[in-house]
Amino acid sequence: MAAPTFDLAVGVSSGSLDAGLEQLHAGHRGLLKGDHTEVVSDARYSVSWDLQEPPRVSLGAPDAARWKKTWKQKDVSALPPSGVVQLVMPQLWFSLASNGVTLSELSSSVAVPARLLVVDGAVQVELLGVWMGTPPTDGNDRAVLRQILVPRLLKLGSGLLKGLRLPAQDLFGRQVKLTPVFVDVTDRYLVVGTLSQPGASSVPDIGWPPDKEVFCLVSPALMTTLVGAAAQQEAKKQEAVVEARETLLGVADVTLEVHFRGIKGPTVDAQDPTRLSAGVDLSWKGAVTLFASDTDEGCALVEATQNM
């Protein structure tokens, strides 16, 4: 894709996505089981399913042979040119029933291709179809599954996955609203880019890191904002960053406090966006207490300082 505009981009590799799905499968199997019922012409059809092995994500579109055998969503004929992923279920068990009578039970590998895109500031998932490695052999069962249940499940799934937005984040005491602006799918990464304000931009012609499982890229504009907010939050603590006391034997006590008040003019290096420079605003407070003289006459300087 062309060089994108973003304030914050997060990329996740297919390996990290699969690891997350494995944890979901191991700890929350109930979320990966379900059933759905439809009444058509007074007949009550239902399908129940259970993912018996962890699902995984395949980044990229299915090949031509698989796409040809995919039961496609209504009004879908060709694959979108970009943003396509596949949810692959190596072993999906399902049961097909009519009016409470089980017609068939089957375990099959299943893949659901989907398109990821951003619409009106929200991530949207469009389910494109369903591919089955071993569909039912009975023609009537296959027809019920393909013509009745699968289209309704695809419609239901697409409706649930529309309008995925990001809530405002409290970062260093400042509310930052991140709005998705693009989704990029490569052979290694799924990347979501966001803007914190209209018109912000990233370093041009940026490429995704080639060797990270997960990465996060921040634009100079957002980095400057976050560093400034962190500095303000630290300054509000009104804690001394330096506290020192020295005693000059027989002469005086010297104390020094330094307080951090903020930063001035934070600037991200144009050549290296990981480097930021800024002026530091410090306040200083010091005191000197001179010891009294042992002589009877005293010392005019000591007497003066004692009355300060």
XYZ file of N, CA, C and O in Angstrom, residues 50 99 102 116 122 125 132-133 135 165 203 240 265 295 308:
60
model
N -18.414 -26.926 17.278
C -17.393 -26.916 18.321
C -16.031 -26.972 17.634
O -15.772 -27.862 16.815
N -36.017 -30.012 12.700
C -37.133 -30.272 13.620
C -36.707 -31.187 14.766
O -37.431 -32.095 15.167
N -31.491 -35.154 14.280
C -30.147 -34.973 13.729
C -30.058 -35.600 12.347
O -30.362 -36.784 12.154
N -10.854 -6.991 5.844
C -10.740 -6.004 6.907
C -10.570 -4.628 6.271
O -9.715 -4.443 5.402
N -14.046 3.396 11.858
C -14.195 2.141 12.605
C -13.722 0.971 11.748
O -13.883 0.984 10.521
N -15.319 -5.803 9.586
C -14.954 -7.130 9.100
C -16.081 -7.640 8.216
O -17.212 -7.796 8.678
N -15.245 -25.535 3.001
C -15.189 -26.751 3.795
C -14.343 -27.791 3.080
O -14.520 -28.029 1.875
N -13.427 -28.398 3.862
C -12.585 -29.441 3.275
C -13.368 -30.686 2.917
O -13.141 -31.309 1.871
N -17.324 -31.320 2.872
C -18.735 -30.982 3.075
C -19.583 -32.253 3.178
O -19.119 -33.352 2.843
N -14.710 0.240 17.190
C -14.030 1.502 17.479
C -13.152 1.373 18.715
O -13.308 0.454 19.521
N 6.089 9.730 9.359
C 7.258 9.843 8.507
C 6.921 9.241 7.150
O 6.389 8.139 7.073
N 10.820 17.183 44.784
C 12.180 17.603 44.442
C 12.902 16.477 43.712
O 12.861 15.320 44.134
N 9.595 23.131 24.265
C 9.907 22.872 22.857
C 10.365 21.472 22.530
O 11.416 21.303 21.892
N 34.150 33.900 69.123
C 34.753 35.106 69.716
C 33.702 35.943 70.407
O 32.521 35.880 70.068
N 18.303 37.016 58.615
C 17.728 36.980 57.259
C 16.431 36.180 57.268
O 16.298 35.222 58.001
